[in-house]
Short mmCIF file of C-alpha atoms and ligand atoms in Angstrom, two decimals:
data_model
loop_
_atom_site.label_atom_id
_atom_site.label_comp_id
_atom_site.label_asym_id
_atom_site.label_seq_id
_atom_site.Cartn_x
_atom_site.Cartn_y
_atom_site.Cartn_z
CA UNK H 1027 141.20 75.03 104.85
CA UNK H 1028 143.01 73.93 108.05
CA UNK H 1029 140.70 72.23 110.34
CA UNK H 1030 142.72 73.12 113.51
CA UNK H 1031 142.45 76.85 112.39
CA UNK H 1032 138.86 76.57 112.46
CA UNK H 1033 138.90 75.12 115.83
CA UNK H 1034 141.22 77.73 117.19
CA UNK H 1035 139.12 80.62 115.69
CA UNK H 1036 136.02 79.27 117.58
CA UNK H 1037 137.63 79.32 120.80
CA UNK H 1038 137.82 83.02 120.89
CA UNK H 1039 134.19 83.00 120.05
CA UNK H 1040 133.61 80.62 122.96
CA UNK H 1041 135.07 83.17 125.27
CA UNK H 1042 132.90 85.85 123.64
CA UNK H 1043 129.52 84.07 124.30
CA UNK H 1044 130.64 82.43 127.40
CA UNK H 1045 130.16 78.88 126.04
CA UNK H 1046 132.11 76.36 127.72
CA UNK H 1047 132.83 72.73 127.04
CA UNK H 1048 132.48 72.91 123.43
CA UNK H 1049 135.53 71.19 121.93
CA UNK H 1050 133.33 68.24 120.60
CA UNK H 1051 131.12 69.99 118.12
CA UNK H 1052 132.92 68.95 114.97
CA UNK H 1053 131.50 65.52 115.27
CA UNK H 1054 131.40 63.12 112.33
CA UNK H 1055 128.38 60.93 111.66
CA UNK H 1056 128.94 58.01 109.22
CA UNK H 1057 128.34 59.27 105.51
CA UNK H 1058 128.47 63.09 106.68
CA UNK H 1059 129.57 65.16 104.01
CA UNK H 1060 132.31 67.72 104.97
CA UNK H 1061 132.02 71.28 103.61
CA UNK H 1062 134.53 73.13 101.20
CA UNK H 1063 133.42 71.96 97.83
CA UNK H 1064 130.76 74.83 97.52
CA UNK H 1065 130.69 77.12 94.54
CA UNK H 1066 133.15 80.12 94.43
CA UNK H 1067 130.79 83.04 93.96
CA UNK H 1068 129.68 81.81 90.58
CA UNK H 1069 125.85 81.83 90.97
CA UNK H 1070 123.88 84.84 91.43
CA UNK H 1071 122.20 85.34 94.72
CA UNK H 1072 118.36 84.02 94.67
CA UNK H 1073 115.97 86.76 95.56
CA UNK H 1074 112.65 85.01 96.58
CA UNK H 1075 110.05 86.60 94.47
CA UNK H 1076 107.46 88.74 95.93
CA UNK H 1077 104.22 86.79 96.64
CA UNK H 1078 101.50 87.83 94.17
CA UNK H 1079 98.61 89.83 95.60
CA UNK H 1080 95.56 88.44 94.04
CA UNK H 1081 93.25 91.26 95.27
CA UNK H 1082 92.31 94.14 93.17
CA UNK H 1083 91.00 96.03 96.19
CA UNK H 1084 93.89 98.47 97.30
CA UNK H 1085 93.15 97.88 101.08
CA UNK H 1086 93.06 94.16 100.81
CA UNK H 1087 95.61 91.47 100.04
CA UNK H 1088 94.83 87.79 99.13
CA UNK H 1089 97.56 85.51 99.14
CA UNK H 1090 98.20 81.70 98.26
CA UNK H 1091 100.70 79.67 99.72
CA UNK H 1092 101.15 75.84 98.77
CA UNK H 1093 103.37 73.75 101.28
CA UNK H 1094 104.98 71.18 99.20
CA UNK H 1095 107.81 68.61 98.92
CA UNK H 1096 110.60 69.16 96.50
CA UNK H 1097 114.24 68.63 95.52
CA UNK H 1098 117.18 70.81 96.14
CA UNK H 1099 120.43 70.67 94.26
CA UNK H 1100 123.08 71.79 96.86
CA UNK H 1101 125.44 69.12 96.21
CA UNK H 1102 126.29 68.48 92.47
CA UNK H 1103 124.42 65.29 91.19
CA UNK H 1104 123.05 64.31 94.53
CA UNK H 1105 119.59 65.80 94.90
CA UNK H 1106 118.42 66.63 98.30
CA UNK H 1107 114.74 65.98 99.40
CA UNK H 1108 113.22 69.31 100.61
CA UNK H 1109 110.08 71.34 101.63
CA UNK H 1110 109.23 74.72 100.25
CA UNK H 1111 106.16 77.20 99.85
CA UNK H 1112 105.25 77.43 96.29
CA UNK H 1113 108.48 76.14 95.31
CA UNK H 1114 111.46 73.67 96.13
CA UNK H 1115 113.11 75.52 99.12
CA UNK H 1116 112.11 78.65 101.10
CA UNK H 1117 109.23 80.53 100.30
CA UNK H 1118 108.20 83.78 98.42
CA UNK H 1119 108.35 87.04 100.13
CA UNK H 1120 105.01 88.29 101.46
CA UNK H 1121 104.78 92.00 101.41
CA UNK H 1122 101.93 93.96 102.90
CA UNK H 1123 100.99 97.38 104.27
CA UNK H 1124 100.11 98.41 107.66
CA UNK H 1125 96.33 98.60 107.83
CA UNK H 1126 95.72 95.92 105.15
CA UNK H 1127 93.16 93.25 105.49
CA UNK H 1128 94.93 90.09 104.67
CA UNK H 1129 93.47 86.64 103.80
CA UNK H 1130 95.84 83.56 102.89
CA UNK H 1131 95.20 80.44 101.60
CA UNK H 1132 97.40 77.83 102.90
CA UNK H 1133 97.25 74.51 101.11
CA UNK H 1134 99.14 71.81 102.80
CA UNK H 1135 99.93 69.12 100.12
CA UNK H 1136 102.41 67.40 102.48
CA UNK H 1137 101.74 63.93 103.97
CA UNK H 1138 102.14 65.28 107.45
CA UNK H 1139 100.84 68.18 109.52
CA UNK H 1140 102.19 71.71 109.56
CA UNK H 1141 101.19 75.05 110.53
CA UNK H 1142 102.21 78.46 109.18
CA UNK H 1143 103.40 80.90 112.00
CA UNK H 1144 103.77 84.61 111.19
CA UNK H 1145 106.81 85.36 113.44
CA UNK H 1146 106.75 88.90 114.94
CA UNK H 1147 103.18 89.66 113.80
CA UNK H 1148 100.53 90.97 116.15
CA UNK H 1149 97.80 88.83 115.27
CA UNK H 1150 94.54 87.26 116.84
CA UNK H 1151 95.61 84.13 118.67
CA UNK H 1152 93.39 81.95 116.25
CA UNK H 1153 95.64 83.01 113.34
CA UNK H 1154 98.90 82.94 115.12
CA UNK H 1155 99.87 79.60 113.36
CA UNK H 1156 101.52 78.23 116.52
CA UNK H 1157 101.18 74.53 117.65
CA UNK H 1158 97.44 75.05 118.44
CA UNK H 1159 96.37 75.75 114.78
CA UNK H 1160 97.37 72.43 113.20
CA UNK H 1161 96.78 72.23 109.20
CA UNK H 1162 96.38 68.40 108.98
CA UNK H 1163 98.10 66.58 105.97
CA UNK H 1164 96.36 67.49 102.76
CA UNK H 1165 94.26 70.19 103.97
CA UNK H 1166 93.64 73.91 103.86
CA UNK H 1167 93.82 76.70 106.23
CA UNK H 1168 92.50 80.18 105.86
CA UNK H 1169 93.81 82.83 108.16
CA UNK H 1170 92.55 86.41 107.80
CA UNK H 1171 93.66 89.30 109.87
CA UNK H 1172 94.41 92.95 109.74
CA UNK H 1173 97.96 94.19 109.70
CA UNK H 1174 98.20 96.57 112.77
CA UNK H 1175 101.86 97.32 113.28
CA UNK H 1176 104.79 99.55 111.87
CA UNK H 1177 107.08 98.64 109.04
CA UNK H 1178 109.13 95.75 109.85
CA UNK H 1179 110.92 92.63 108.45
CA UNK H 1180 109.15 89.57 109.86
CA UNK H 1181 109.07 85.82 108.84
CA UNK H 1182 106.96 82.89 108.44
CA UNK H 1183 107.64 79.32 109.16
CA UNK H 1184 106.17 76.16 110.31
CA UNK H 1185 105.43 75.52 114.13
CA UNK H 1186 103.88 72.16 114.40
CA UNK H 1187 104.66 70.53 117.76
CA UNK H 1188 107.63 68.34 117.33
CA UNK H 1189 108.07 69.00 113.68
CA UNK H 1190 109.19 72.72 113.42
CA UNK H 1191 112.98 72.02 113.27
CA UNK H 1192 112.98 69.43 110.72
CA UNK H 1193 110.36 71.26 108.57
CA UNK H 1194 112.32 74.57 108.69
CA UNK H 1195 115.41 72.57 108.01
CA UNK H 1196 114.04 71.06 104.92
CA UNK H 1197 113.20 74.45 103.53
CA UNK H 1198 110.04 76.05 105.10
CA UNK H 1199 110.78 79.60 105.76
CA UNK H 1200 110.01 83.00 104.02
CA UNK H 1201 110.21 86.68 104.76
CA UNK H 1202 106.96 88.74 105.70
CA UNK H 1203 107.72 92.40 105.09
CA UNK H 1204 105.50 95.11 106.42
CA UNK H 1205 105.61 98.63 104.91
CA UNK H 1206 103.80 101.74 106.30
CA UNK H 1207 103.52 105.30 105.31
CA UNK H 1208 106.60 106.25 107.05
CA UNK H 1209 108.79 103.49 105.72
CA UNK H 1210 107.58 104.28 102.15
CA UNK H 1211 108.67 108.16 102.49
CA UNK H 1212 111.90 107.50 104.38
CA UNK H 1213 114.98 108.28 102.16
CA UNK H 1214 116.45 104.79 102.46
CA UNK H 1215 116.97 101.95 99.87
CA UNK H 1216 113.70 100.45 99.23
CA UNK H 1217 113.25 98.85 95.93
CA UNK H 1218 113.11 95.22 96.49
CA UNK H 1219 115.53 93.07 94.55
CA UNK H 1220 117.38 96.37 93.28
CA UNK H 1221 118.84 98.09 96.32
CA UNK H 1222 116.68 96.24 98.99
CA UNK H 1223 117.53 92.49 99.56
CA UNK H 1224 116.38 89.83 101.71
CA UNK H 1225 119.30 87.83 103.23
CA UNK H 1226 118.37 84.48 104.73
CA UNK H 1227 121.25 82.80 106.59
CA UNK H 1228 120.90 79.31 107.39
CA UNK H 1229 123.52 76.40 108.00
CA UNK H 1230 122.97 72.75 106.97
CA UNK H 1231 124.54 69.58 107.26
CA UNK H 1232 124.26 66.73 104.47
CA UNK H 1233 124.89 63.05 104.15
CA UNK H 1234 127.07 62.10 101.24
CA UNK H 1235 123.87 61.04 99.35
CA UNK H 1236 122.82 64.48 99.41
CA UNK H 1237 120.17 64.22 102.22
CA UNK H 1238 119.96 66.64 104.95
CA UNK H 1239 121.57 65.14 108.25
CA UNK H 1240 119.01 66.39 110.55
CA UNK H 1241 118.98 65.45 114.31
CA UNK H 1242 121.03 62.17 114.76
CA UNK H 1243 121.19 61.93 118.68
CA UNK H 1244 120.47 63.63 121.86
CA UNK H 1245 123.61 65.76 121.44
CA UNK H 1246 122.06 67.38 118.44
CA UNK H 1247 119.13 68.41 120.48
CA UNK H 1248 120.91 69.66 123.52
CA UNK H 1249 123.22 71.81 121.49
CA UNK H 1250 121.22 72.18 118.34
CA UNK H 1251 122.18 70.91 114.89
CA UNK H 1252 125.04 72.82 113.92
CA UNK H 1253 125.72 72.80 110.07
CA UNK H 1254 129.05 72.92 108.31
CA UNK H 1255 127.76 74.41 105.03
CA UNK H 1256 126.28 77.85 104.89
CA UNK H 1257 123.16 78.83 102.77
CA UNK H 1258 122.28 82.54 101.82
CA UNK H 1259 118.70 82.35 100.20
CA UNK H 1260 119.12 78.69 99.88
CA UNK H 1261 122.43 78.29 98.18
CA UNK H 1262 126.12 78.38 98.91
CA UNK H 1263 128.39 81.31 98.20
CA UNK H 1264 126.27 83.13 95.80
CA UNK H 1265 127.39 86.89 94.47
CA UNK H 1266 125.30 89.86 94.18
CA UNK H 1267 125.75 92.69 91.64
CA UNK H 1268 125.24 95.82 93.39
CA UNK H 1269 125.27 99.61 92.43
CA UNK H 1270 128.01 101.89 93.62
CA UNK H 1271 126.05 103.24 96.49
CA UNK H 1272 123.91 102.20 99.32
CA UNK H 1273 121.94 99.02 99.56
CA UNK H 1274 119.86 97.58 102.35
CA UNK H 1275 120.12 94.20 103.49
CA UNK H 1276 117.08 92.48 105.40
CA UNK H 1277 119.13 89.85 107.37
CA UNK H 1278 117.35 86.87 108.85
CA UNK H 1279 119.24 84.34 111.02
CA UNK H 1280 116.93 81.64 109.70
CA UNK H 1281 119.08 78.81 111.12
CA UNK H 1282 117.79 76.29 113.48
CA UNK H 1283 120.19 76.82 116.25
CA UNK H 1284 123.08 78.81 115.22
CA UNK H 1285 124.25 82.30 116.45
CA UNK H 1286 125.83 84.11 113.77
CA UNK H 1287 128.39 87.04 113.88
CA UNK H 1288 128.28 88.84 110.44
CA UNK H 1289 130.65 91.09 109.03
CA UNK H 1290 132.60 92.11 105.90
CA UNK H 1291 135.95 90.73 105.26
CA UNK H 1292 137.36 94.27 104.56
CA UNK H 1293 135.86 95.23 107.99
CA UNK H 1294 133.84 98.06 106.56
CA UNK H 1295 131.57 99.86 108.70
CA UNK H 1296 127.77 99.59 107.98
CA UNK H 1297 124.63 100.97 109.66
CA UNK H 1298 121.87 98.88 111.29
CA UNK H 1299 118.68 100.71 110.82
CA UNK H 1300 116.12 98.14 112.21
CA UNK H 1301 115.69 95.32 114.81
CA UNK H 1302 113.16 92.52 114.78
CA UNK H 1303 110.18 94.76 114.86
CA UNK H 1304 110.99 97.98 113.25
CA UNK H 1305 113.23 100.91 112.86
CA UNK H 1306 115.80 102.07 115.44
CA UNK H 1307 115.70 105.72 116.41
CA UNK H 1308 118.86 106.42 114.43
CA UNK H 1309 121.33 104.30 112.28
CA UNK H 1310 123.68 102.52 114.47
CA UNK H 1311 127.30 102.15 112.84
CA UNK H 1312 128.76 98.78 113.29
CA UNK H 1313 131.45 96.30 112.11
CA UNK H 1314 129.46 93.19 112.95
CA UNK H 1315 126.08 92.15 113.87
CA UNK H 1316 125.22 89.30 116.13
CA UNK H 1317 121.91 87.50 115.46
CA UNK H 1318 120.67 84.32 117.33
CA UNK H 1319 118.31 81.95 115.61
CA UNK H 1320 115.06 83.94 114.58
CA UNK H 1321 116.47 87.35 114.98
CA UNK H 1322 116.53 89.96 112.12
CA UNK H 1323 118.29 93.13 111.44
CA UNK H 1324 118.14 95.56 108.64
CA UNK H 1325 121.43 97.06 107.68
CA UNK H 1326 122.53 99.66 105.08
CA UNK H 1327 125.94 99.10 103.34
CA UNK H 1328 127.50 101.82 101.20
CA UNK H 1329 129.51 101.05 98.25
CA UNK H 1330 129.82 104.36 97.12
CA UNK H 1331 133.53 104.46 97.77
CA UNK H 1332 134.26 101.17 96.06
CA UNK H 1333 135.63 101.08 92.66
CA UNK H 1334 133.40 99.80 89.92
CA UNK H 1335 134.20 96.01 89.66
CA UNK H 1336 135.49 95.78 93.36
CA UNK H 1337 134.38 92.97 95.65
CA UNK H 1338 133.33 92.63 99.03
CA UNK H 1339 132.82 89.41 100.99
CA UNK H 1340 130.41 88.79 103.64
CA UNK H 1341 131.59 86.59 106.48
CA UNK H 1342 129.46 84.57 108.69
CA UNK H 1343 130.82 83.29 111.88
CA UNK H 1344 128.90 80.65 113.51
CA UNK H 1345 129.29 80.82 117.37
CA UNK H 1346 130.40 78.24 118.12
CA UNK H 1347 131.41 76.98 114.95
CA UNK H 1348 132.88 77.59 111.61
CA UNK H 1349 133.70 80.80 109.67
CA UNK H 1350 132.29 81.07 106.16
CA UNK H 1351 132.64 83.23 103.23
CA UNK H 1352 128.98 83.59 102.98
CA UNK H 1353 128.62 85.65 99.90
CA UNK H 1354 130.16 88.14 97.63
CA UNK H 1355 129.04 91.68 96.63
CA UNK H 1356 130.40 92.85 93.34
CA UNK H 1357 130.12 96.72 92.65
CA UNK H 1358 128.72 96.50 89.09
CA UNK H 1359 127.05 99.73 88.11
CA UNK H 1360 127.05 103.33 89.08
CA UNK H 1361 124.03 104.56 91.47
CA UNK H 1362 121.77 106.82 89.89
CA UNK H 1363 121.17 108.89 92.84
CA UNK H 1364 122.90 108.93 96.17
CA UNK H 1365 120.80 108.77 99.13
CA UNK H 1366 122.04 109.94 102.34
CA UNK H 1367 121.14 107.97 105.37
CA UNK H 1368 118.70 110.12 107.51
CA UNK H 1369 120.18 110.95 110.93
CA UNK H 1370 117.08 110.01 112.72
CA UNK H 1371 114.81 107.13 111.64
CA UNK H 1372 111.84 106.74 113.85
CA UNK H 1373 110.49 107.61 117.27
CA UNK H 1374 110.03 104.88 119.54
CA UNK H 1375 107.55 104.71 122.12
CA UNK H 1376 109.54 103.37 125.23
CA UNK H 1377 107.44 101.46 127.68
CA UNK H 1378 108.25 102.88 131.07
CA UNK H 1379 109.45 100.25 134.03
CA UNK H 1380 107.13 102.11 136.57
CA UNK H 1381 104.06 101.40 134.15
CA UNK H 1382 104.88 97.52 134.70
CA UNK H 1383 102.24 95.95 136.78
CA UNK H 1384 104.17 92.76 137.21
CA UNK H 1385 107.35 91.04 136.81
CA UNK H 1386 107.49 87.33 135.87
CA UNK H 1387 110.46 85.28 136.22
CA UNK H 1388 111.54 82.63 133.50
CA UNK H 1389 114.44 80.21 134.10
CA UNK H 1390 115.80 78.68 130.92
CA UNK H 1391 117.75 75.65 132.08
CA UNK H 1392 119.91 72.90 130.56
CA UNK H 1393 120.48 70.19 133.09
CA UNK H 1394 122.79 67.09 132.60
CA UNK H 1395 120.95 63.89 132.41
CA UNK H 1396 122.03 60.44 132.02
CA UNK H 1397 124.08 58.33 134.15
CA UNK H 1398 126.43 60.12 136.50
CA UNK H 1399 127.96 63.23 135.72
CA UNK H 1400 128.10 62.55 131.98
CA UNK H 1401 128.16 66.01 130.99
CA UNK H 1402 128.09 66.86 127.21
CA UNK H 1403 129.52 63.26 126.26
CA UNK H 1404 129.00 61.84 122.87
CA UNK H 1405 125.62 60.68 123.33
CA UNK H 1406 124.83 62.92 126.42
CA UNK H 1407 121.87 65.21 126.18
CA UNK H 1408 120.57 67.74 128.53
CA UNK H 1409 117.20 68.33 129.97
CA UNK H 1410 115.95 71.38 128.61
CA UNK H 1411 113.14 73.24 130.44
CA UNK H 1412 111.77 76.61 131.12
CA UNK H 1413 110.86 77.06 134.77
CA UNK H 1414 111.41 73.38 135.28
CA UNK H 1415 108.69 72.53 132.85
CA UNK H 1416 108.47 70.95 129.32
CA UNK H 1417 105.75 72.06 127.07
CA UNK H 1418 102.22 70.87 127.52
CA UNK H 1419 99.51 71.93 125.08
CA UNK H 1420 96.96 71.16 127.89
CA UNK H 1421 98.50 73.77 130.38
CA UNK H 1422 98.62 77.39 130.36
CA UNK H 1423 101.74 78.37 132.04
CA UNK H 1424 101.13 82.20 132.46
CA UNK H 1425 97.96 84.28 132.56
CA UNK H 1426 98.28 87.90 131.27
CA UNK H 1427 95.68 90.52 131.65
CA UNK H 1428 94.80 92.30 128.45
CA UNK H 1429 96.29 95.86 128.39
CA UNK H 1430 99.00 95.26 131.01
CA UNK H 1431 102.51 96.19 130.67
CA UNK H 1432 104.61 93.58 132.34
CA UNK H 1433 108.49 92.85 132.64
CA UNK H 1434 109.67 89.44 131.82
CA UNK H 1435 112.82 88.52 133.60
CA UNK H 1436 114.61 85.79 131.72
CA UNK H 1437 117.71 84.00 133.23
CA UNK H 1438 119.74 81.27 131.46
CA UNK H 1439 120.92 79.02 134.10
CA UNK H 1440 123.20 76.18 132.96
CA UNK H 1441 124.82 73.55 134.72
CA UNK H 1442 128.41 73.20 134.48
CA UNK H 1443 129.36 71.60 131.07
CA UNK H 1444 125.97 72.20 129.70
CA UNK H 1445 126.25 75.82 129.06
CA UNK H 1446 124.11 76.76 126.05
CA UNK H 1447 122.82 80.08 124.78
CA UNK H 1448 119.14 80.33 124.49
CA UNK H 1449 117.11 82.68 122.15
CA UNK H 1450 113.89 83.73 123.87
CA UNK H 1451 110.92 84.36 121.68
CA UNK H 1452 107.26 85.74 122.44
CA UNK H 1453 104.47 85.59 120.18
CA UNK H 1454 102.07 88.36 119.30
CA UNK H 1455 104.27 91.14 120.82
CA UNK H 1456 107.09 93.42 120.22
CA UNK H 1457 109.14 94.08 123.43
CA UNK H 1458 111.92 96.32 124.51
CA UNK H 1459 115.09 95.09 126.35
CA UNK H 1460 115.30 96.81 129.52
CA UNK H 1461 118.75 95.35 130.57
CA UNK H 1462 121.29 92.52 130.38
CA UNK H 1463 122.62 91.61 133.83
CA UNK H 1464 121.60 95.05 134.75
CA UNK H 1465 123.37 96.91 132.02
CA UNK H 1466 121.43 98.95 129.56
CA UNK H 1467 121.32 97.25 125.90
CA UNK H 1468 123.78 98.26 123.25
CA UNK H 1469 122.46 100.80 120.71
CA UNK H 1470 121.82 97.84 118.27
CA UNK H 1471 119.43 96.31 120.48
CA UNK H 1472 117.42 99.46 121.49
CA UNK H 1473 114.61 98.94 119.43
CA UNK H 1474 111.34 96.69 118.92
CA UNK H 1475 112.34 93.09 119.42
CA UNK H 1476 110.65 89.71 119.38
CA UNK H 1477 113.40 87.35 119.94
CA UNK H 1478 116.47 87.76 122.11
CA UNK H 1479 119.75 86.03 122.84
CA UNK H 1480 120.09 85.04 126.55
CA UNK H 1481 123.78 84.08 127.08
CA UNK H 1482 124.78 81.53 129.61
CA UNK H 1483 124.63 83.01 133.03
CA UNK H 1484 122.73 85.98 131.70
CA UNK H 1485 119.44 87.60 133.19
CA UNK H 1486 117.67 89.69 130.59
CA UNK H 1487 114.68 91.85 131.55
CA UNK H 1488 112.35 92.66 128.78
CA UNK H 1489 109.15 94.93 128.82
CA UNK H 1490 106.00 94.96 126.81
CA UNK H 1491 102.27 95.49 126.78
CA UNK H 1492 99.68 92.97 125.81
CA UNK H 1493 97.35 94.62 123.61
CA UNK H 1494 94.03 94.15 121.74
CA UNK H 1495 93.89 90.53 121.27
CA UNK H 1496 93.09 87.75 123.78
CA UNK H 1497 93.87 84.10 123.59
CA UNK H 1498 96.56 81.67 123.88
CA UNK H 1499 100.28 82.35 122.46
CA UNK H 1500 103.60 80.77 122.76
CA UNK H 1501 106.85 81.79 124.37
CA UNK H 1502 109.75 79.53 123.60
CA UNK H 1503 113.47 79.11 122.87
CA UNK H 1504 113.91 79.82 119.24
CA UNK H 1505 116.78 77.12 119.12
CA UNK H 1506 114.36 74.95 117.08
CA UNK H 1507 115.89 71.67 118.47
CA UNK H 1508 115.19 73.12 122.01
CA UNK H 1509 111.64 74.09 121.15
CA UNK H 1510 110.83 70.90 119.60
CA UNK H 1511 112.27 69.21 122.70
CA UNK H 1512 109.69 71.13 124.85
CA UNK H 1513 111.42 74.39 125.69
CA UNK H 1514 108.20 76.19 125.24
CA UNK H 1515 105.24 77.64 127.33
CA UNK H 1516 101.82 79.09 126.72
CA UNK H 1517 100.64 82.39 128.07
CA UNK H 1518 96.99 83.24 127.77
CA UNK H 1519 95.84 86.99 127.29
CA UNK H 1520 92.54 87.27 129.20
CA UNK H 1521 90.18 90.36 129.25
CU1 C2O K 1914 109.62 81.90 114.92
CU2 C2O K 1914 107.26 80.55 117.85
O1 C2O K 1914 108.35 81.12 116.53
CU1 CU K 1915 106.81 83.54 116.58
CU1 CU K 1916 117.39 77.12 123.85
#
């Protein structure tokens, strides 16, 4: 593949997201392995197993997660040191139902601290698994909480101060699926591993020796580690045999710092049915979805009109960056039944602007640093802050009153040449987007969200209600290199 072409391709992407000064991103580090030798759709998509529920009580769930080191085989003959939950890379899918009481035994076998954060879960602060709930090396953590939220595709990952990016990069991430009465009765594909699949998309960079090439310098921190190889559920270019009908994909942008535009090579229309925190009101027809790091979307793709044996390739474009043939679907068998997609999915309770008692302002900023006007030079980094501050565990940045509805107005202010997108994430709550630069969000974003892309120069207003639990939670940029560098703050919910 022609490198020039790649760069050209990504330039249009730059204009789309308003990113400037990005010509340098294809840097080479000594010993960095270039992409292109990946398998050509010869191995089948790895579907993370459902984590076994060890409880017999129907209202209870007991799970066990072991955080461990392992080895991956991404480059032939060159093993990659990895981390995984109950395995070498990634983790099993945790599946629970609204109302369940859940107990999880987390066993950290690593020689370093970690945490396990339930991203998107409404959960008491003490069990949130953020940087305040450290699990020291070689020790256990036993969170227990009740699921009090609607069906959604969430995920779990480590969140230890300063170590999040690296531990996720090495493989610590898994899906956390919530079902409820409603989702179980909806006429949509819902058999895990049959017509309902997790699609965890991540990019990685490797050294020739097979090891991951994580952060190498300040530039990697400022712009995020952008990989030149793409993994879907932990492997490059897998294929998936599907039935000649509708399938559901639970897509997670599990990358550290990439924004992905995801589409099919044949430009087929598909339907988005859910955002981060649950179903949309109605299926939204799309040709592509845009997900920033940490965001999820559930989509339904229909292969009913494809011939048996036909192929369809999923394309993932990194913004800014490479364009990958991510995986291939093969229409392998006739569908037994043809479910129609319901015209309406859910009714969403919309927060009203007039119910908000407060508007808070957040400025996410990348300022040039270093001598003179260095901009994004080879070694140049940026000072990444929220409201001019870096994360400090001893400081509570915002105090929120329990039961209050609030508007958070988030601005991405970027210095010239330091223009970076950010991905704002709030713990504990699901919010709704009021507007982007004053314009109502597109249909695909009109739902429950916990993570939102903030483009350079953009101001996004979100609204949420802080319910039920008091305690200290995080808000941060979900570009993990930014988060680890301190682009994070703490809000405390008080009664
Ligand atoms: Cu997905 Cu605070 O994290
Ligand atoms: Cu989170
Ligand atoms: Cu950021």
